[in-house]
Amino acid sequence: MAEIVKVAVDAMGGDNAPGEIVKGAVDAVNADKRVKVFLTGRESVIKEELKKYNYREEQMEIIHAEEVIETGEPPVMAIRKKKNSSIVKAMYLVRDGECDALVSAGSTGAVLVGGQVIVGRIKGVERPPLAPVIPHMNGVSLLLDCGANVDARPSQLLQFAKMGSVYMESVIGVKNPRVGLVNIGVEEEKGNALTKEAYPLLKNCPEIHFIGNVEARDIPLGGADVLVCEAFVGNVVLKMLEGVSGALIQKIKDGMMTSFRSKMGALLVKPALKRTLKDFSTDEYGGAPLLGLNGLVVKTHGSSRAIEIRNSILQCIAFKEQKINQKIKEQVVLED
Amino acid sequence: MAEIVKVAVDAMGGDNAPGEIVKGAVDAVNADKRVKVFLTGRESVIKEELKKYNYREEQMEIIHAEEVIETGEPPVMAIRKKKNSSIVKAMYLVRDGECDALVSAGSTGAVLVGGQVIVGRIKGVERPPLAPVIPHMNGVSLLLDCGANVDARPSQLLQFAKMGSVYMESVIGVKNPRVGLVNIGVEEEKGNALTKEAYPLLKNCPEIHFIGNVEARDIPLGGADVLVCEAFVGNVVLKMLEGVSGALIQKIKDGMMTSFRSKMGALLVKPALKRTLKDFSTDEYGGAPLLGLNGLVVKTHGSSRAIEIRNSILQCIAFKEQKINQKIKEQVVLED
């Protein structure tokens, strides 16, 4: 039988905690016997939530944590001071080897800082990138870095490309993923100092399948499987994707409500549209991994519901079984 | 009577030249008696196109130019070598004061380089930004810089903010436009070195209405009227907007064609949707001005059709009548 994958879940983090988080954890253990979840947070509250569900008790454990780190708190300070918070407790479970992975919908800053400071980087990894899966016309791409540290070095972009390729191939299941450098033109000499220096590093790296520069316009068309950029650009790409989709879908809904005729039409197209737009959502892929750490740290959206928490937990199975960190170590060692 | 506004139009530039360009020029002069168009390009070809239309002949002139700069050509070299090209001839008309403005759908690089090298910057302007109007949920914003020169200095972002405010107020008609700095968080201390240094400059400038940082997610919601950023970021914002809208609309169209029921619905919602999506298009605002030059240079999309050329030409009237360059000069002098 396969080894049990132990996942610490921050039960108190996110807009819908603890209700949706606990529900997601229950759904995950009910979906797969290979997972054991450690819910960190206020025991009494979590127990109350768990009472609502049926699940195999040997797959669920509560680790009491009195404090909660709020989204607005300065992360470095919060991580240092709130040793007894649900995020920090979950981080220690991973650092001490009691869990393989952790999932949190809480403060992004605290997850990024805690991941680096408590869980720690794999030796040789310069900067652990936050790598959300984003939708495109015919599938998904991995976008990295979307973290909090801007102004990456060219060598860091190369590491992002390698770690992203491993993840995309082994966890998401895209064979020989195409790596693209997010840039303002397709020609090699286009861009800023960072992209100009990173281009030859990517081109000359035999471990990845580099296809050159990718313009932002081609990202929603699936221009590359692994999109490499520094975090300021990654943030703009990610938030434009969310913002434009949201605004346009709202516009279309409003447009359909403008006349009797269009309202009738809306009723008829609704089921088909819902299916189509579901393709343009990434909920089923779970949260964004912070790659290159001694363990898997997954950050899910602050507004995550049970489905996203469930899938983020289940994603940890592939991460462990596919030995992602072993592969990342090999890639990083290769370059030394 | 109002003064005549003389606009040089590059008849040979763009994917749909000369047909749509000439048609747009005819539509513009037929729409407004205050405009005179100087079409630059191959005389015989332009004459052939003009034969198709009725228009007041005193409002149209052909300036023969034998050569054409192709989109792929290195712009600096092309501007220098092809003195007899339609773009360069149009540039000289503006430089020599024979025209007030020029409109081109041709090579972006050639327009940007020619604008700076031939038309020339207003004294004190550090870098002329390319400033397209972009749609949002309830109107439009001005995004600058989207030009070819990346890695701007903080003082340049401040100039972008001032010039953009003048343009947005006087040409687009948004009173006291809200200026936002495109950033990865709303707090003052967020971002990279450039945004951190630019923030206090913008905050302490009494000539603009600065509202702070704007996250990319809020751009499609109309988070600011004037969006200030360096050109790499501006390019990513602009192309994500185009790319996501295009992909999503295609997805929705495909979705509506998946079943008999949804096809029926599509017929009913089509007119309402078309109206709604027209709001999300910027054709009626014409092309993107290159601000801060001794004259107005407007770059329209390479794929421009007559409507966009027409509106770009008409936009030059407000630019001249509102004395935009005079206002920009005053703003720039103020800071010295």
PDB file of N, CA and C in Angstrom, chain B residues 176-263:
ATOM      1  N   ASN B 176     -10.610  66.535 -13.515  1.00  0.00           N
ATOM      2  CA  ASN B 176      -9.780  66.217 -12.358  1.00  0.00           C
ATOM      3  C   ASN B 176      -9.450  64.723 -12.283  1.00  0.00           C
ATOM      4  N   PRO B 177      -8.827  64.184 -13.332  1.00  0.00           N
ATOM      5  CA  PRO B 177      -8.632  62.730 -13.436  1.00  0.00           C
ATOM      6  C   PRO B 177      -7.812  62.149 -12.276  1.00  0.00           C
ATOM      7  N   ARG B 178      -8.260  61.007 -11.783  1.00  0.00           N
ATOM      8  CA  ARG B 178      -7.578  60.306 -10.688  1.00  0.00           C
ATOM      9  C   ARG B 178      -6.343  59.591 -11.232  1.00  0.00           C
ATOM     10  N   VAL B 179      -5.188  59.890 -10.668  1.00  0.00           N
ATOM     11  CA  VAL B 179      -3.942  59.256 -11.105  1.00  0.00           C
ATOM     12  C   VAL B 179      -3.604  58.109 -10.170  1.00  0.00           C
ATOM     13  N   GLY B 180      -3.372  56.928 -10.723  1.00  0.00           N
ATOM     14  CA  GLY B 180      -2.961  55.780  -9.918  1.00  0.00           C
ATOM     15  C   GLY B 180      -1.623  55.233 -10.396  1.00  0.00           C
ATOM     16  N   LEU B 181      -0.812  54.773  -9.452  1.00  0.00           N
ATOM     17  CA  LEU B 181       0.468  54.143  -9.779  1.00  0.00           C
ATOM     18  C   LEU B 181       0.228  52.631  -9.832  1.00  0.00           C
ATOM     19  N   VAL B 182       0.484  52.014 -10.975  1.00  0.00           N
ATOM     20  CA  VAL B 182       0.265  50.570 -11.094  1.00  0.00           C
ATOM     21  C   VAL B 182       1.269  49.852 -10.202  1.00  0.00           C
ATOM     22  N   ASN B 183       0.764  49.043  -9.267  1.00  0.00           N
ATOM     23  CA  ASN B 183       1.654  48.430  -8.294  1.00  0.00           C
ATOM     24  C   ASN B 183       1.101  47.072  -7.843  1.00  0.00           C
ATOM     25  N   ILE B 184       1.884  46.355  -7.033  1.00  0.00           N
ATOM     26  CA  ILE B 184       1.481  45.008  -6.634  1.00  0.00           C
ATOM     27  C   ILE B 184       0.802  44.993  -5.272  1.00  0.00           C
ATOM     28  N   GLY B 185       0.492  46.162  -4.748  1.00  0.00           N
ATOM     29  CA  GLY B 185      -0.225  46.260  -3.481  1.00  0.00           C
ATOM     30  C   GLY B 185      -0.631  47.707  -3.316  1.00  0.00           C
ATOM     31  N   VAL B 186      -1.592  47.975  -2.446  1.00  0.00           N
ATOM     32  CA  VAL B 186      -2.069  49.352  -2.317  1.00  0.00           C
ATOM     33  C   VAL B 186      -1.259  50.177  -1.319  1.00  0.00           C
ATOM     34  N   GLU B 187      -0.549  49.534  -0.420  1.00  0.00           N
ATOM     35  CA  GLU B 187       0.190  50.272   0.593  1.00  0.00           C
ATOM     36  C   GLU B 187       1.376  51.018  -0.028  1.00  0.00           C
ATOM     37  N   GLU B 188       1.702  52.174   0.543  1.00  0.00           N
ATOM     38  CA  GLU B 188       2.756  53.040   0.002  1.00  0.00           C
ATOM     39  C   GLU B 188       4.098  52.317  -0.125  1.00  0.00           C
ATOM     40  N   GLU B 189       4.384  51.427   0.816  1.00  0.00           N
ATOM     41  CA  GLU B 189       5.714  50.809   0.835  1.00  0.00           C
ATOM     42  C   GLU B 189       5.827  49.579  -0.080  1.00  0.00           C
ATOM     43  N   LYS B 190       4.747  49.237  -0.762  1.00  0.00           N
ATOM     44  CA  LYS B 190       4.763  48.071  -1.659  1.00  0.00           C
ATOM     45  C   LYS B 190       5.481  48.363  -2.974  1.00  0.00           C
ATOM     46  N   GLY B 191       5.950  47.300  -3.617  1.00  0.00           N
ATOM     47  CA  GLY B 191       6.438  47.440  -4.980  1.00  0.00           C
ATOM     48  C   GLY B 191       7.924  47.245  -5.155  1.00  0.00           C
ATOM     49  N   ASN B 192       8.443  47.728  -6.274  1.00  0.00           N
ATOM     50  CA  ASN B 192       9.879  47.641  -6.560  1.00  0.00           C
ATOM     51  C   ASN B 192      10.522  49.011  -6.318  1.00  0.00           C
ATOM     52  N   ALA B 193      11.810  49.102  -6.572  1.00  0.00           N
ATOM     53  CA  ALA B 193      12.538  50.344  -6.287  1.00  0.00           C
ATOM     54  C   ALA B 193      11.890  51.524  -7.012  1.00  0.00           C
ATOM     55  N   LEU B 194      11.484  51.312  -8.254  1.00  0.00           N
ATOM     56  CA  LEU B 194      10.903  52.400  -9.050  1.00  0.00           C
ATOM     57  C   LEU B 194       9.611  52.926  -8.429  1.00  0.00           C
ATOM     58  N   THR B 195       8.683  52.031  -8.091  1.00  0.00           N
ATOM     59  CA  THR B 195       7.398  52.505  -7.564  1.00  0.00           C
ATOM     60  C   THR B 195       7.573  53.112  -6.168  1.00  0.00           C
ATOM     61  N   LYS B 196       8.496  52.554  -5.390  1.00  0.00           N
ATOM     62  CA  LYS B 196       8.716  53.108  -4.050  1.00  0.00           C
ATOM     63  C   LYS B 196       9.251  54.538  -4.117  1.00  0.00           C
ATOM     64  N   GLU B 197      10.108  54.800  -5.097  1.00  0.00           N
ATOM     65  CA  GLU B 197      10.652  56.158  -5.237  1.00  0.00           C
ATOM     66  C   GLU B 197       9.657  57.096  -5.904  1.00  0.00           C
ATOM     67  N   ALA B 198       8.848  56.549  -6.804  1.00  0.00           N
ATOM     68  CA  ALA B 198       7.906  57.413  -7.529  1.00  0.00           C
ATOM     69  C   ALA B 198       6.741  57.840  -6.630  1.00  0.00           C
ATOM     70  N   TYR B 199       6.349  56.965  -5.712  1.00  0.00           N
ATOM     71  CA  TYR B 199       5.169  57.238  -4.887  1.00  0.00           C
ATOM     72  C   TYR B 199       5.205  58.617  -4.204  1.00  0.00           C
ATOM     73  N   PRO B 200       6.270  58.947  -3.441  1.00  0.00           N
ATOM     74  CA  PRO B 200       6.276  60.277  -2.796  1.00  0.00           C
ATOM     75  C   PRO B 200       6.300  61.431  -3.798  1.00  0.00           C
ATOM     76  N   LEU B 201       6.951  61.241  -4.949  1.00  0.00           N
ATOM     77  CA  LEU B 201       6.960  62.311  -5.961  1.00  0.00           C
ATOM     78  C   LEU B 201       5.535  62.602  -6.419  1.00  0.00           C
ATOM     79  N   LEU B 202       4.777  61.531  -6.640  1.00  0.00           N
ATOM     80  CA  LEU B 202       3.393  61.688  -7.110  1.00  0.00           C
ATOM     81  C   LEU B 202       2.529  62.279  -5.998  1.00  0.00           C
ATOM     82  N   LYS B 203       2.751  61.769  -4.791  1.00  0.00           N
ATOM     83  CA  LYS B 203       1.954  62.211  -3.645  1.00  0.00           C
ATOM     84  C   LYS B 203       2.145  63.703  -3.372  1.00  0.00           C
ATOM     85  N   ASN B 204       3.357  64.190  -3.581  1.00  0.00           N
ATOM     86  CA  ASN B 204       3.661  65.582  -3.249  1.00  0.00           C
ATOM     87  C   ASN B 204       3.514  66.544  -4.423  1.00  0.00           C
ATOM     88  N   CYS B 205       2.946  66.070  -5.527  1.00  0.00           N
ATOM     89  CA  CYS B 205       2.795  66.936  -6.699  1.00  0.00           C
ATOM     90  C   CYS B 205       1.407  67.588  -6.671  1.00  0.00           C
ATOM     91  N   PRO B 206       1.350  68.915  -6.514  1.00  0.00           N
ATOM     92  CA  PRO B 206       0.040  69.572  -6.377  1.00  0.00           C
ATOM     93  C   PRO B 206      -0.753  69.647  -7.686  1.00  0.00           C
ATOM     94  N   GLU B 207      -0.080  69.428  -8.837  1.00  0.00           N
ATOM     95  CA  GLU B 207      -0.786  69.587 -10.120  1.00  0.00           C
ATOM     96  C   GLU B 207      -1.622  68.383 -10.517  1.00  0.00           C
ATOM     97  N   ILE B 208      -1.450  67.267  -9.827  1.00  0.00           N
ATOM     98  CA  ILE B 208      -2.215  66.070 -10.198  1.00  0.00           C
ATOM     99  C   ILE B 208      -3.069  65.597  -9.022  1.00  0.00           C
ATOM    100  N   HIS B 209      -4.071  64.789  -9.348  1.00  0.00           N
ATOM    101  CA  HIS B 209      -4.953  64.224  -8.327  1.00  0.00           C
ATOM    102  C   HIS B 209      -4.557  62.763  -8.104  1.00  0.00           C
ATOM    103  N   PHE B 210      -3.510  62.578  -7.268  1.00  0.00           N
ATOM    104  CA  PHE B 210      -2.957  61.233  -7.050  1.00  0.00           C
ATOM    105  C   PHE B 210      -3.779  60.483  -6.006  1.00  0.00           C
ATOM    106  N   ILE B 211      -4.192  59.261  -6.356  1.00  0.00           N
ATOM    107  CA  ILE B 211      -5.008  58.493  -5.411  1.00  0.00           C
ATOM    108  C   ILE B 211      -4.269  57.292  -4.829  1.00  0.00           C
ATOM    109  N   GLY B 212      -2.973  57.153  -5.163  1.00  0.00           N
ATOM    110  CA  GLY B 212      -2.193  56.066  -4.577  1.00  0.00           C
ATOM    111  C   GLY B 212      -1.940  54.919  -5.539  1.00  0.00           C
ATOM    112  N   ASN B 213      -1.534  53.782  -4.992  1.00  0.00           N
ATOM    113  CA  ASN B 213      -1.267  52.603  -5.810  1.00  0.00           C
ATOM    114  C   ASN B 213      -2.561  51.955  -6.295  1.00  0.00           C
ATOM    115  N   VAL B 214      -2.500  51.385  -7.489  1.00  0.00           N
ATOM    116  CA  VAL B 214      -3.633  50.646  -8.040  1.00  0.00           C
ATOM    117  C   VAL B 214      -3.141  49.260  -8.425  1.00  0.00           C
ATOM    118  N   GLU B 215      -3.795  48.218  -7.902  1.00  0.00           N
ATOM    119  CA  GLU B 215      -3.427  46.864  -8.291  1.00  0.00           C
ATOM    120  C   GLU B 215      -4.015  46.540  -9.662  1.00  0.00           C
ATOM    121  N   ALA B 216      -3.332  45.674 -10.394  1.00  0.00           N
ATOM    122  CA  ALA B 216      -3.774  45.337 -11.753  1.00  0.00           C
ATOM    123  C   ALA B 216      -5.219  44.841 -11.756  1.00  0.00           C
ATOM    124  N   ARG B 217      -5.615  44.164 -10.694  1.00  0.00           N
ATOM    125  CA  ARG B 217      -6.968  43.628 -10.589  1.00  0.00           C
ATOM    126  C   ARG B 217      -8.038  44.732 -10.696  1.00  0.00           C
ATOM    127  N   ASP B 218      -7.679  45.942 -10.224  1.00  0.00           N
ATOM    128  CA  ASP B 218      -8.642  47.047 -10.217  1.00  0.00           C
ATOM    129  C   ASP B 218      -8.651  47.866 -11.501  1.00  0.00           C
ATOM    130  N   ILE B 219      -7.700  47.592 -12.387  1.00  0.00           N
ATOM    131  CA  ILE B 219      -7.652  48.347 -13.650  1.00  0.00           C
ATOM    132  C   ILE B 219      -8.930  48.131 -14.471  1.00  0.00           C
ATOM    133  N   PRO B 220      -9.394  46.880 -14.657  1.00  0.00           N
ATOM    134  CA  PRO B 220     -10.631  46.699 -15.443  1.00  0.00           C
ATOM    135  C   PRO B 220     -11.879  47.206 -14.725  1.00  0.00           C
ATOM    136  N   LEU B 221     -11.748  47.499 -13.444  1.00  0.00           N
ATOM    137  CA  LEU B 221     -12.890  48.048 -12.709  1.00  0.00           C
ATOM    138  C   LEU B 221     -12.872  49.578 -12.714  1.00  0.00           C
ATOM    139  N   GLY B 222     -11.884  50.157 -13.386  1.00  0.00           N
ATOM    140  CA  GLY B 222     -11.805  51.615 -13.436  1.00  0.00           C
ATOM    141  C   GLY B 222     -11.165  52.213 -12.199  1.00  0.00           C
ATOM    142  N   GLY B 223     -10.174  51.538 -11.652  1.00  0.00           N
ATOM    143  CA  GLY B 223      -9.511  51.969 -10.421  1.00  0.00           C
ATOM    144  C   GLY B 223      -8.874  53.351 -10.487  1.00  0.00           C
ATOM    145  N   ALA B 224      -8.496  53.796 -11.676  1.00  0.00           N
ATOM    146  CA  ALA B 224      -7.932  55.145 -11.849  1.00  0.00           C
ATOM    147  C   ALA B 224      -8.188  55.600 -13.276  1.00  0.00           C
ATOM    148  N   ASP B 225      -8.170  56.932 -13.482  1.00  0.00           N
ATOM    149  CA  ASP B 225      -8.370  57.471 -14.832  1.00  0.00           C
ATOM    150  C   ASP B 225      -7.062  57.518 -15.602  1.00  0.00           C
ATOM    151  N   VAL B 226      -5.967  57.808 -14.882  1.00  0.00           N
ATOM    152  CA  VAL B 226      -4.645  57.847 -15.486  1.00  0.00           C
ATOM    153  C   VAL B 226      -3.794  56.809 -14.759  1.00  0.00           C
ATOM    154  N   LEU B 227      -3.335  55.806 -15.494  1.00  0.00           N
ATOM    155  CA  LEU B 227      -2.562  54.711 -14.905  1.00  0.00           C
ATOM    156  C   LEU B 227      -1.104  54.900 -15.271  1.00  0.00           C
ATOM    157  N   VAL B 228      -0.264  55.093 -14.268  1.00  0.00           N
ATOM    158  CA  VAL B 228       1.140  55.389 -14.512  1.00  0.00           C
ATOM    159  C   VAL B 228       1.994  54.159 -14.224  1.00  0.00           C
ATOM    160  N   CYS B 229       2.887  53.836 -15.156  1.00  0.00           N
ATOM    161  CA  CYS B 229       3.809  52.698 -14.964  1.00  0.00           C
ATOM    162  C   CYS B 229       4.918  52.806 -15.996  1.00  0.00           C
ATOM    163  N   GLU B 230       5.988  52.006 -15.807  1.00  0.00           N
ATOM    164  CA  GLU B 230       7.008  51.999 -16.851  1.00  0.00           C
ATOM    165  C   GLU B 230       6.552  51.060 -17.963  1.00  0.00           C
ATOM    166  N   ALA B 231       7.247  51.143 -19.097  1.00  0.00           N
ATOM    167  CA  ALA B 231       6.714  50.560 -20.331  1.00  0.00           C
ATOM    168  C   ALA B 231       6.603  49.027 -20.330  1.00  0.00           C
ATOM    169  N   PHE B 232       7.471  48.324 -19.596  1.00  0.00           N
ATOM    170  CA  PHE B 232       7.368  46.860 -19.576  1.00  0.00           C
ATOM    171  C   PHE B 232       6.034  46.478 -18.936  1.00  0.00           C
ATOM    172  N   VAL B 233       5.748  47.105 -17.814  1.00  0.00           N
ATOM    173  CA  VAL B 233       4.500  46.827 -17.102  1.00  0.00           C
ATOM    174  C   VAL B 233       3.296  47.277 -17.937  1.00  0.00           C
ATOM    175  N   GLY B 234       3.401  48.457 -18.556  1.00  0.00           N
ATOM    176  CA  GLY B 234       2.315  48.968 -19.394  1.00  0.00           C
ATOM    177  C   GLY B 234       2.003  48.020 -20.537  1.00  0.00           C
ATOM    178  N   ASN B 235       3.041  47.471 -21.115  1.00  0.00           N
ATOM    179  CA  ASN B 235       2.871  46.519 -22.202  1.00  0.00           C
ATOM    180  C   ASN B 235       2.147  45.267 -21.728  1.00  0.00           C
ATOM    181  N   VAL B 236       2.537  44.774 -20.554  1.00  0.00           N
ATOM    182  CA  VAL B 236       1.901  43.570 -20.011  1.00  0.00           C
ATOM    183  C   VAL B 236       0.422  43.839 -19.701  1.00  0.00           C
ATOM    184  N   VAL B 237       0.131  44.994 -19.117  1.00  0.00           N
ATOM    185  CA  VAL B 237      -1.260  45.351 -18.803  1.00  0.00           C
ATOM    186  C   VAL B 237      -2.091  45.405 -20.089  1.00  0.00           C
ATOM    187  N   LEU B 238      -1.576  46.123 -21.078  1.00  0.00           N
ATOM    188  CA  LEU B 238      -2.306  46.320 -22.335  1.00  0.00           C
ATOM    189  C   LEU B 238      -2.556  44.989 -23.050  1.00  0.00           C
ATOM    190  N   LYS B 239      -1.520  44.167 -23.108  1.00  0.00           N
ATOM    191  CA  LYS B 239      -1.646  42.922 -23.869  1.00  0.00           C
ATOM    192  C   LYS B 239      -2.428  41.850 -23.119  1.00  0.00           C
ATOM    193  N   MET B 240      -2.392  41.898 -21.789  1.00  0.00           N
ATOM    194  CA  MET B 240      -3.256  40.992 -21.029  1.00  0.00           C
ATOM    195  C   MET B 240      -4.714  41.382 -21.255  1.00  0.00           C
ATOM    196  N   LEU B 241      -4.983  42.675 -21.269  1.00  0.00           N
ATOM    197  CA  LEU B 241      -6.338  43.152 -21.487  1.00  0.00           C
ATOM    198  C   LEU B 241      -6.857  42.650 -22.834  1.00  0.00           C
ATOM    199  N   GLU B 242      -6.063  42.832 -23.863  1.00  0.00           N
ATOM    200  CA  GLU B 242      -6.453  42.369 -25.201  1.00  0.00           C
ATOM    201  C   GLU B 242      -6.578  40.850 -25.240  1.00  0.00           C
ATOM    202  N   GLY B 243      -5.583  40.194 -24.666  1.00  0.00           N
ATOM    203  CA  GLY B 243      -5.534  38.739 -24.756  1.00  0.00           C
ATOM    204  C   GLY B 243      -6.656  38.061 -23.992  1.00  0.00           C
ATOM    205  N   VAL B 244      -6.903  38.506 -22.763  1.00  0.00           N
ATOM    206  CA  VAL B 244      -7.938  37.866 -21.946  1.00  0.00           C
ATOM    207  C   VAL B 244      -9.325  38.148 -22.538  1.00  0.00           C
ATOM    208  N   SER B 245      -9.578  39.404 -22.957  1.00  0.00           N
ATOM    209  CA  SER B 245     -10.876  39.710 -23.553  1.00  0.00           C
ATOM    210  C   SER B 245     -11.100  38.832 -24.781  1.00  0.00           C
ATOM    211  N   GLY B 246     -10.089  38.783 -25.642  1.00  0.00           N
ATOM    212  CA  GLY B 246     -10.221  38.008 -26.880  1.00  0.00           C
ATOM    213  C   GLY B 246     -10.500  36.540 -26.594  1.00  0.00           C
ATOM    214  N   ALA B 247      -9.716  35.963 -25.679  1.00  0.00           N
ATOM    215  CA  ALA B 247      -9.850  34.536 -25.376  1.00  0.00           C
ATOM    216  C   ALA B 247     -11.209  34.239 -24.745  1.00  0.00           C
ATOM    217  N   LEU B 248     -11.627  35.119 -23.851  1.00  0.00           N
ATOM    218  CA  LEU B 248     -12.871  34.866 -23.128  1.00  0.00           C
ATOM    219  C   LEU B 248     -14.082  34.998 -24.060  1.00  0.00           C
ATOM    220  N   ILE B 249     -14.054  35.996 -24.918  1.00  0.00           N
ATOM    221  CA  ILE B 249     -15.166  36.176 -25.851  1.00  0.00           C
ATOM    222  C   ILE B 249     -15.243  34.978 -26.803  1.00  0.00           C
ATOM    223  N   GLN B 250     -14.073  34.492 -27.216  1.00  0.00           N
ATOM    224  CA  GLN B 250     -14.056  33.305 -28.082  1.00  0.00           C
ATOM    225  C   GLN B 250     -14.630  32.101 -27.335  1.00  0.00           C
ATOM    226  N   LYS B 251     -14.225  31.930 -26.089  1.00  0.00           N
ATOM    227  CA  LYS B 251     -14.726  30.845 -25.243  1.00  0.00           C
ATOM    228  C   LYS B 251     -16.255  30.905 -25.150  1.00  0.00           C
ATOM    229  N   ILE B 252     -16.764  32.114 -24.936  1.00  0.00           N
ATOM    230  CA  ILE B 252     -18.200  32.290 -24.760  1.00  0.00           C
ATOM    231  C   ILE B 252     -18.936  31.983 -26.058  1.00  0.00           C
ATOM    232  N   LYS B 253     -18.366  32.447 -27.174  1.00  0.00           N
ATOM    233  CA  LYS B 253     -18.974  32.136 -28.477  1.00  0.00           C
ATOM    234  C   LYS B 253     -18.998  30.626 -28.704  1.00  0.00           C
ATOM    235  N   ASP B 254     -17.876  29.977 -28.439  1.00  0.00           N
ATOM    236  CA  ASP B 254     -17.803  28.523 -28.602  1.00  0.00           C
ATOM    237  C   ASP B 254     -18.830  27.849 -27.699  1.00  0.00           C
ATOM    238  N   GLY B 255     -18.908  28.337 -26.453  1.00  0.00           N
ATOM    239  CA  GLY B 255     -19.825  27.758 -25.479  1.00  0.00           C
ATOM    240  C   GLY B 255     -21.262  27.834 -25.954  1.00  0.00           C
ATOM    241  N   MET B 256     -21.605  28.937 -26.609  1.00  0.00           N
ATOM    242  CA  MET B 256     -22.975  29.118 -27.073  1.00  0.00           C
ATOM    243  C   MET B 256     -23.308  28.218 -28.256  1.00  0.00           C
ATOM    244  N   MET B 257     -22.293  27.670 -28.884  1.00  0.00           N
ATOM    245  CA  MET B 257     -22.526  26.833 -30.066  1.00  0.00           C
ATOM    246  C   MET B 257     -22.525  25.340 -29.737  1.00  0.00           C
ATOM    247  N   THR B 258     -22.544  25.005 -28.434  1.00  0.00           N
ATOM    248  CA  THR B 258     -22.378  23.590 -28.086  1.00  0.00           C
ATOM    249  C   THR B 258     -23.663  22.763 -28.153  1.00  0.00           C
ATOM    250  N   SER B 259     -24.825  23.413 -28.078  1.00  0.00           N
ATOM    251  CA  SER B 259     -26.067  22.637 -28.129  1.00  0.00           C
ATOM    252  C   SER B 259     -27.126  23.412 -28.905  1.00  0.00           C
ATOM    253  N   PHE B 260     -28.186  22.722 -29.297  1.00  0.00           N
ATOM    254  CA  PHE B 260     -29.276  23.372 -30.023  1.00  0.00           C
ATOM    255  C   PHE B 260     -29.879  24.470 -29.148  1.00  0.00           C
ATOM    256  N   ARG B 261     -30.099  24.109 -27.889  1.00  0.00           N
ATOM    257  CA  ARG B 261     -30.675  25.046 -26.943  1.00  0.00           C
ATOM    258  C   ARG B 261     -29.843  26.325 -26.819  1.00  0.00           C
ATOM    259  N   SER B 262     -28.528  26.150 -26.666  1.00  0.00           N
ATOM    260  CA  SER B 262     -27.691  27.331 -26.476  1.00  0.00           C
ATOM    261  C   SER B 262     -27.576  28.139 -27.775  1.00  0.00           C
ATOM    262  N   LYS B 263     -27.680  27.449 -28.917  1.00  0.00           N
ATOM    263  CA  LYS B 263     -27.632  28.183 -30.192  1.00  0.00           C
ATOM    264  C   LYS B 263     -28.846  29.104 -30.324  1.00  0.00           C
TER     265      LYS B 263
END
